[in-house]
Amino acid sequence: MSTLSGRTAVVTGASSGIGRASAEALARAGFTVFGTSRRKVSNGPRQVSMLTCDVTDGDSVSALVSTVLAQTGRIDLLVNNAGVGLLGGAEESSVAQVQALFDVNLFGVIRMTNAVLPSMRRRGEGRIINIGSVLGLVPAPYSAHYSAAKHALEGYSESLDHEVRAFNIRVSVIEPAFVRTVFDQNGIEPDSVLKEYDQARAGVDALLRDVMPKADRPEVVADVVVKAATDARPRRRYTAGKAARQVSMLRRFAPAGMFDKSLRKQFRLPV
Ligand SMILES: NC(=O)c1ccc[n+]([C@@H]2O[C@H](COP(=O)([O-])OP(=O)(O)OC[C@H]3O[C@@H](n4cnc5c(N)ncnc54)[C@H](OP(=O)(O)O)[C@@H]3O)[C@@H](O)[C@H]2O)c1
């Protein structure tokens, strides 16, 4: 029997993509897994109990955590995966739209984390894994708000990890690059589109057409989630996939000017 049997994991946004693959991988590793979606899901991930939850709604988050604790008495692992994208020029989105993005990608994480921490602290153990992005390391053009939310997630996660380590709780961020999911189709469309950015939009679309067919499968990220969940000494950050590793290394070690030029070239911007 797996040493993880009897351990409970909650994965937000498990109806598709990275969350679905991670929930299945954690179940295969021996966790009892609860996945979430905002709607009732009939064909959820294998060996995963699906519950409804909207991470932008505090009552919905409390109800989810109470339901899981009532069924299992413990939450050993929380994977904050639910997220949405927003691709466009920074000035093409209203503040209300950016707030809606942050409500899922950052405040949703904070709501879920605040809801599970009391039971983890009481038991004196727990692990929280936040799905970040290389855009939390590299602020790419036409992703200003999404990059801002993922940068904020990096800062929040590292601060939190310092605070809760005293209770034997660890916090890690997983940083994937491009992953083949329906993320782009599910993304928020800018609400103040400007024709001045049409050419840039065409450049980003061309970039996505190039990279998406070669992008990582969600299972690549799921394997890293299982590693972060089971490492004896979890790290604060894990890149997921070859492209993410390369971006992270270049960001750290390549001269800033060279990095800037290469990023602009990729986005078909004049260098
Ligand atoms: N795909 C990529 O290239 C990529 C790269 C780096 C990082 N990421 C990150 O990976 C995570 C998962 O993305 P994905 O690519 O797997 O996208 P996805 O297939 O679109 O999945 C997104 C999930 O988030 C859930 N969700 C959205 N809004 C929600 C809300 N308000 N409350 C609760 N759940 C909500 C969706 O569930 P329902 O619609 O069923 O409610 C869905 O299960 C995100 O945090 C994303 O930022 C993705």
Short mmCIF file of C-alpha atoms and ligand atoms in Angstrom, two decimals:
data_model
loop_
_atom_site.label_atom_id
_atom_site.label_comp_id
_atom_site.label_asym_id
_atom_site.label_seq_id
_atom_site.Cartn_x
_atom_site.Cartn_y
_atom_site.Cartn_z
CA MET A 1 0.00 0.00 0.00
CA SER A 2 1.28 3.52 -0.86
CA THR A 3 2.67 5.53 2.07
CA LEU A 4 0.45 8.33 0.79
CA SER A 5 -2.80 6.42 1.27
CA GLY A 6 -4.94 8.19 3.84
CA ARG A 7 -3.56 11.54 2.68
CA THR A 8 -6.03 14.02 1.22
CA ALA A 9 -5.35 16.46 -1.62
CA VAL A 10 -7.58 19.24 -2.97
CA VAL A 11 -6.92 20.45 -6.53
CA THR A 12 -8.77 23.56 -7.74
CA GLY A 13 -9.72 23.75 -11.41
CA ALA A 14 -9.50 20.00 -11.98
CA SER A 15 -12.07 19.90 -14.80
CA SER A 16 -9.41 20.32 -17.50
CA GLY A 17 -5.78 20.86 -18.41
CA ILE A 18 -3.08 20.98 -15.75
CA GLY A 19 -5.51 20.62 -12.82
CA ARG A 20 -7.12 17.52 -14.29
CA ALA A 21 -3.76 15.87 -15.06
CA SER A 22 -2.42 16.80 -11.60
CA ALA A 23 -5.49 15.43 -9.80
CA GLU A 24 -5.17 12.12 -11.68
CA ALA A 25 -1.41 11.91 -11.05
CA LEU A 26 -1.87 12.57 -7.31
CA ALA A 27 -4.58 9.88 -7.15
CA ARG A 28 -2.23 7.42 -8.90
CA ALA A 29 0.46 8.34 -6.35
CA GLY A 30 -1.90 7.30 -3.53
CA PHE A 31 -3.61 10.51 -2.39
CA THR A 32 -7.37 10.66 -1.85
CA VAL A 33 -8.10 13.50 -4.27
CA PHE A 34 -10.91 16.04 -4.38
CA GLY A 35 -10.98 18.16 -7.54
CA THR A 36 -13.07 21.25 -8.16
CA SER A 37 -14.95 22.92 -10.99
CA ARG A 38 -17.49 25.76 -10.94
CA ARG A 39 -20.06 23.39 -12.45
CA LYS A 40 -21.13 19.79 -11.96
CA VAL A 41 -18.79 17.59 -14.00
CA SER A 42 -19.98 14.22 -15.30
CA ASN A 43 -16.68 13.02 -16.84
CA GLY A 44 -14.16 14.24 -14.26
CA PRO A 45 -10.59 13.00 -13.77
CA ARG A 46 -10.16 9.29 -12.98
CA GLN A 47 -10.24 8.27 -9.27
CA VAL A 48 -11.00 11.86 -8.25
CA SER A 49 -14.12 13.07 -6.39
CA MET A 50 -15.33 16.26 -8.03
CA LEU A 51 -16.93 19.05 -5.98
CA THR A 52 -18.17 22.45 -7.09
CA CYS A 53 -16.31 25.59 -6.06
CA ASP A 54 -15.81 29.08 -7.40
CA VAL A 55 -12.58 30.45 -5.95
CA THR A 56 -13.85 34.03 -6.33
CA ASP A 57 -16.63 33.33 -3.79
CA GLY A 58 -15.60 33.08 -0.12
CA ASP A 59 -18.74 31.11 0.88
CA SER A 60 -18.15 28.61 -1.91
CA VAL A 61 -14.53 28.14 -0.77
CA SER A 62 -15.58 27.67 2.91
CA ALA A 63 -18.26 25.15 1.90
CA LEU A 64 -15.73 23.16 -0.16
CA VAL A 65 -13.17 22.97 2.65
CA SER A 66 -15.87 22.03 5.22
CA THR A 67 -17.15 19.26 2.94
CA VAL A 68 -13.69 17.75 2.47
CA LEU A 69 -12.84 18.00 6.18
CA ALA A 70 -16.20 16.41 7.08
CA GLN A 71 -15.44 13.46 4.78
CA THR A 72 -11.74 12.88 5.53
CA GLY A 73 -10.91 14.92 8.64
CA ARG A 74 -7.77 16.32 7.00
CA ILE A 75 -6.33 18.21 4.05
CA ASP A 76 -2.67 17.36 3.58
CA LEU A 77 -2.17 19.07 0.25
CA LEU A 78 -3.79 22.01 -1.51
CA VAL A 79 -2.98 22.59 -5.19
CA ASN A 80 -4.07 26.09 -6.21
CA ASN A 81 -4.37 25.58 -9.94
CA ALA A 82 -7.59 27.38 -11.00
CA GLY A 83 -6.68 30.28 -13.24
CA VAL A 84 -7.62 32.31 -16.30
CA GLY A 85 -5.56 34.10 -18.95
CA LEU A 86 -5.78 37.61 -20.39
CA LEU A 87 -3.82 38.38 -23.53
CA GLY A 88 -3.68 41.91 -24.89
CA GLY A 89 -2.06 45.31 -24.60
CA ALA A 90 -2.00 46.57 -21.01
CA GLU A 91 -4.22 49.56 -21.86
CA GLU A 92 -6.78 47.37 -23.61
CA SER A 93 -8.28 46.17 -20.29
CA SER A 94 -10.35 48.19 -17.83
CA VAL A 95 -9.41 48.14 -14.15
CA ALA A 96 -12.61 46.16 -13.49
CA GLN A 97 -11.42 43.49 -15.89
CA VAL A 98 -7.98 43.33 -14.27
CA GLN A 99 -9.66 43.03 -10.86
CA ALA A 100 -11.67 40.07 -12.21
CA LEU A 101 -8.44 38.41 -13.36
CA PHE A 102 -6.76 38.95 -9.98
CA ASP A 103 -9.89 37.69 -8.22
CA VAL A 104 -9.25 34.23 -9.69
CA ASN A 105 -5.47 34.09 -10.15
CA LEU A 106 -4.37 35.73 -6.89
CA PHE A 107 -7.26 36.33 -4.47
CA GLY A 108 -8.68 32.89 -5.30
CA VAL A 109 -5.38 31.39 -4.13
CA ILE A 110 -5.46 33.51 -0.97
CA ARG A 111 -9.10 32.53 -0.21
CA MET A 112 -8.33 28.82 -0.61
CA THR A 113 -5.09 29.07 1.38
CA ASN A 114 -6.72 30.95 4.28
CA ALA A 115 -9.47 28.34 4.36
CA VAL A 116 -7.14 25.32 4.64
CA LEU A 117 -4.39 26.76 6.87
CA PRO A 118 -6.25 26.50 10.23
CA SER A 119 -6.72 22.72 9.88
CA MET A 120 -3.14 22.26 8.60
CA ARG A 121 -1.77 24.28 11.54
CA ARG A 122 -3.83 22.25 14.02
CA ARG A 123 -2.43 19.01 12.62
CA GLY A 124 1.10 20.43 12.44
CA GLU A 125 1.66 19.53 8.78
CA GLY A 126 0.62 20.41 5.27
CA ARG A 127 1.75 21.39 1.82
CA ILE A 128 0.48 24.06 -0.56
CA ILE A 129 1.40 24.07 -4.24
CA ASN A 130 0.60 27.13 -6.33
CA ILE A 131 0.58 26.87 -10.12
CA GLY A 132 2.51 29.92 -11.28
CA SER A 133 4.03 30.50 -14.69
CA VAL A 134 7.28 31.56 -16.30
CA LEU A 135 5.34 34.82 -16.73
CA GLY A 136 5.77 35.15 -12.96
CA LEU A 137 9.52 35.38 -13.66
CA VAL A 138 9.53 37.16 -17.01
CA PRO A 139 7.10 40.00 -17.65
CA ALA A 140 6.32 39.36 -21.33
CA PRO A 141 4.59 41.90 -23.59
CA TYR A 142 0.78 41.64 -24.04
CA SER A 143 0.49 39.77 -20.74
CA ALA A 144 1.00 42.70 -18.35
CA HIS A 145 -1.93 41.91 -16.04
CA TYR A 146 -1.51 38.15 -16.13
CA SER A 147 2.26 38.60 -15.52
CA ALA A 148 1.48 40.98 -12.65
CA ALA A 149 -0.83 38.43 -11.02
CA LYS A 150 1.72 35.61 -11.44
CA HIS A 151 4.53 37.85 -10.08
CA ALA A 152 2.30 38.66 -7.10
CA LEU A 153 1.71 34.93 -6.62
CA GLU A 154 5.48 34.35 -6.48
CA GLY A 155 5.91 37.01 -3.78
CA TYR A 156 2.91 35.85 -1.79
CA SER A 157 4.05 32.20 -1.91
CA GLU A 158 7.60 32.92 -0.79
CA SER A 159 6.47 35.14 2.12
CA LEU A 160 3.91 32.56 3.17
CA ASP A 161 6.45 29.75 3.04
CA HIS A 162 8.64 31.65 5.54
CA GLU A 163 5.66 32.17 7.86
CA VAL A 164 4.15 28.68 7.92
CA ARG A 165 7.33 26.61 7.98
CA ALA A 166 7.17 26.92 11.77
CA PHE A 167 4.00 24.78 11.62
CA ASN A 168 5.63 22.16 9.36
CA ILE A 169 3.74 23.52 6.34
CA ARG A 170 5.59 24.21 3.07
CA VAL A 171 4.59 26.30 0.07
CA SER A 172 5.95 25.75 -3.44
CA VAL A 173 5.31 27.40 -6.80
CA ILE A 174 5.37 25.41 -10.05
CA GLU A 175 6.43 27.41 -13.08
CA PRO A 176 5.36 25.96 -16.45
CA ALA A 177 5.95 27.64 -19.84
CA PHE A 178 3.49 26.96 -22.67
CA VAL A 179 1.23 23.97 -21.96
CA ARG A 180 -1.23 22.37 -24.41
CA THR A 181 -4.59 23.02 -22.73
CA VAL A 182 -7.75 25.00 -23.50
CA PHE A 183 -6.33 27.91 -21.47
CA ASP A 184 -6.25 30.26 -24.48
CA GLN A 185 -9.87 29.53 -25.42
CA ASN A 186 -10.95 30.07 -21.77
CA GLY A 187 -9.07 33.38 -21.44
CA ILE A 188 -10.67 36.77 -20.83
CA GLU A 189 -10.88 38.97 -23.97
CA PRO A 190 -9.68 42.58 -23.47
CA ASP A 191 -12.72 44.86 -23.08
CA SER A 192 -11.21 48.00 -24.67
CA VAL A 193 -9.58 46.70 -27.86
CA LEU A 194 -7.50 49.35 -29.70
CA LYS A 195 -6.68 49.05 -33.40
CA GLU A 196 -3.21 50.45 -32.60
CA TYR A 197 -2.38 47.00 -31.16
CA ASP A 198 -3.73 44.98 -34.11
CA GLN A 199 -0.28 44.35 -35.56
CA ALA A 200 1.08 43.32 -32.16
CA ARG A 201 -1.91 41.01 -31.73
CA ALA A 202 -1.12 39.36 -35.05
CA GLY A 203 2.49 38.89 -33.86
CA VAL A 204 1.37 37.21 -30.61
CA ASP A 205 -1.09 35.01 -32.52
CA ALA A 206 1.73 33.94 -34.85
CA LEU A 207 3.97 33.17 -31.87
CA LEU A 208 1.24 31.05 -30.25
CA ARG A 209 0.64 29.20 -33.55
CA ASP A 210 4.37 28.39 -33.61
CA VAL A 211 4.84 27.29 -30.01
CA MET A 212 1.54 25.64 -29.04
CA PRO A 213 1.92 22.49 -31.22
CA LYS A 214 5.33 21.91 -29.55
CA ALA A 215 4.16 22.95 -26.07
CA ASP A 216 4.36 20.61 -23.07
CA ARG A 217 1.52 18.22 -22.27
CA PRO A 218 -0.26 18.93 -18.94
CA GLU A 219 1.16 15.61 -17.65
CA VAL A 220 4.65 17.19 -17.64
CA VAL A 221 3.39 19.73 -15.08
CA ALA A 222 1.43 17.06 -13.19
CA ASP A 223 4.63 15.03 -12.65
CA VAL A 224 6.26 18.09 -11.10
CA VAL A 225 3.20 18.62 -8.87
CA VAL A 226 3.59 15.06 -7.55
CA LYS A 227 7.31 15.65 -7.00
CA ALA A 228 6.67 18.88 -5.05
CA ALA A 229 3.94 17.11 -3.06
CA THR A 230 6.18 14.20 -2.10
CA ASP A 231 9.75 15.58 -1.93
CA ALA A 232 11.16 15.09 1.55
CA ARG A 233 12.57 18.62 1.35
CA PRO A 234 10.29 20.55 -1.00
CA ARG A 235 11.73 23.49 -2.93
CA ARG A 236 10.12 26.92 -3.09
CA ARG A 237 10.16 26.86 -6.89
CA TYR A 238 9.99 24.13 -9.51
CA THR A 239 10.13 24.85 -13.24
CA ALA A 240 8.04 22.41 -15.28
CA GLY A 241 9.27 21.38 -18.73
CA LYS A 242 12.37 22.10 -20.82
CA ALA A 243 11.26 25.51 -22.11
CA ALA A 244 10.49 26.75 -18.58
CA ARG A 245 13.92 25.55 -17.38
CA GLN A 246 15.61 27.41 -20.24
CA VAL A 247 13.64 30.64 -19.61
CA SER A 248 14.40 30.51 -15.88
CA MET A 249 18.15 29.95 -16.50
CA LEU A 250 18.35 32.70 -19.14
CA ARG A 251 16.51 35.14 -16.88
CA ARG A 252 19.02 34.48 -14.11
CA PHE A 253 22.27 34.28 -16.06
CA ALA A 254 21.92 35.97 -19.50
CA PRO A 255 22.90 39.66 -19.72
CA ALA A 256 19.76 41.82 -19.40
CA GLY A 257 20.25 43.48 -22.80
CA MET A 258 20.58 40.16 -24.58
CA PHE A 259 17.49 38.79 -22.80
CA ASP A 260 15.47 41.89 -23.73
CA LYS A 261 16.45 41.60 -27.42
CA SER A 262 15.63 37.91 -27.62
CA LEU A 263 12.21 38.39 -25.94
CA ARG A 264 11.30 41.26 -28.31
CA LYS A 265 12.38 39.19 -31.31
CA GLN A 266 10.12 36.32 -30.21
CA PHE A 267 7.19 38.72 -29.97
CA ARG A 268 8.03 40.21 -33.38
CA LEU A 269 8.70 43.63 -31.79
CA PRO A 270 11.37 45.93 -33.26
CA VAL A 271 14.63 45.35 -31.32
N1 LIG B 1 -1.72 26.47 -20.34
C1 LIG B 1 -0.63 27.16 -20.18
O1 LIG B 1 0.11 27.46 -21.16
C2 LIG B 1 -0.17 27.58 -18.79
C3 LIG B 1 1.16 27.97 -18.62
C4 LIG B 1 1.59 28.37 -17.35
C5 LIG B 1 0.71 28.37 -16.29
N2 LIG B 1 -0.58 28.00 -16.47
C6 LIG B 1 -1.47 28.02 -15.29
O2 LIG B 1 -2.00 26.73 -15.09
C7 LIG B 1 -3.26 26.80 -14.42
C8 LIG B 1 -4.26 25.91 -15.14
O3 LIG B 1 -4.40 26.33 -16.47
P1 LIG B 1 -4.75 25.33 -17.68
O4 LIG B 1 -3.80 25.62 -18.77
O5 LIG B 1 -4.89 23.94 -17.20
O6 LIG B 1 -6.16 25.97 -18.13
P2 LIG B 1 -7.65 25.36 -18.27
O7 LIG B 1 -7.60 24.06 -18.96
O8 LIG B 1 -8.43 26.48 -18.89
O9 LIG B 1 -8.11 25.12 -16.78
C9 LIG B 1 -8.44 26.16 -15.92
C10 LIG B 1 -9.20 25.59 -14.73
O10 LIG B 1 -9.46 26.68 -13.84
C11 LIG B 1 -10.82 26.57 -13.41
N3 LIG B 1 -11.37 27.90 -13.07
C12 LIG B 1 -11.40 29.01 -13.83
N4 LIG B 1 -11.99 30.02 -13.14
C13 LIG B 1 -12.34 29.52 -11.93
C14 LIG B 1 -12.97 30.05 -10.78
N5 LIG B 1 -13.41 31.32 -10.71
N6 LIG B 1 -13.15 29.24 -9.70
C15 LIG B 1 -12.75 27.97 -9.74
N7 LIG B 1 -12.15 27.38 -10.80
C16 LIG B 1 -11.94 28.17 -11.88
C17 LIG B 1 -11.57 25.93 -14.58
O11 LIG B 1 -12.66 25.21 -14.03
P3 LIG B 1 -14.21 25.32 -14.51
O12 LIG B 1 -14.24 26.13 -15.78
O13 LIG B 1 -14.61 23.90 -14.71
O14 LIG B 1 -14.89 25.96 -13.35
C18 LIG B 1 -10.52 24.95 -15.11
O15 LIG B 1 -10.60 23.71 -14.48
C19 LIG B 1 -3.62 28.29 -14.38
O16 LIG B 1 -3.33 28.81 -13.09
C20 LIG B 1 -2.69 28.91 -15.41
O17 LIG B 1 -2.41 30.27 -15.11
C21 LIG B 1 -1.06 27.60 -17.69
#
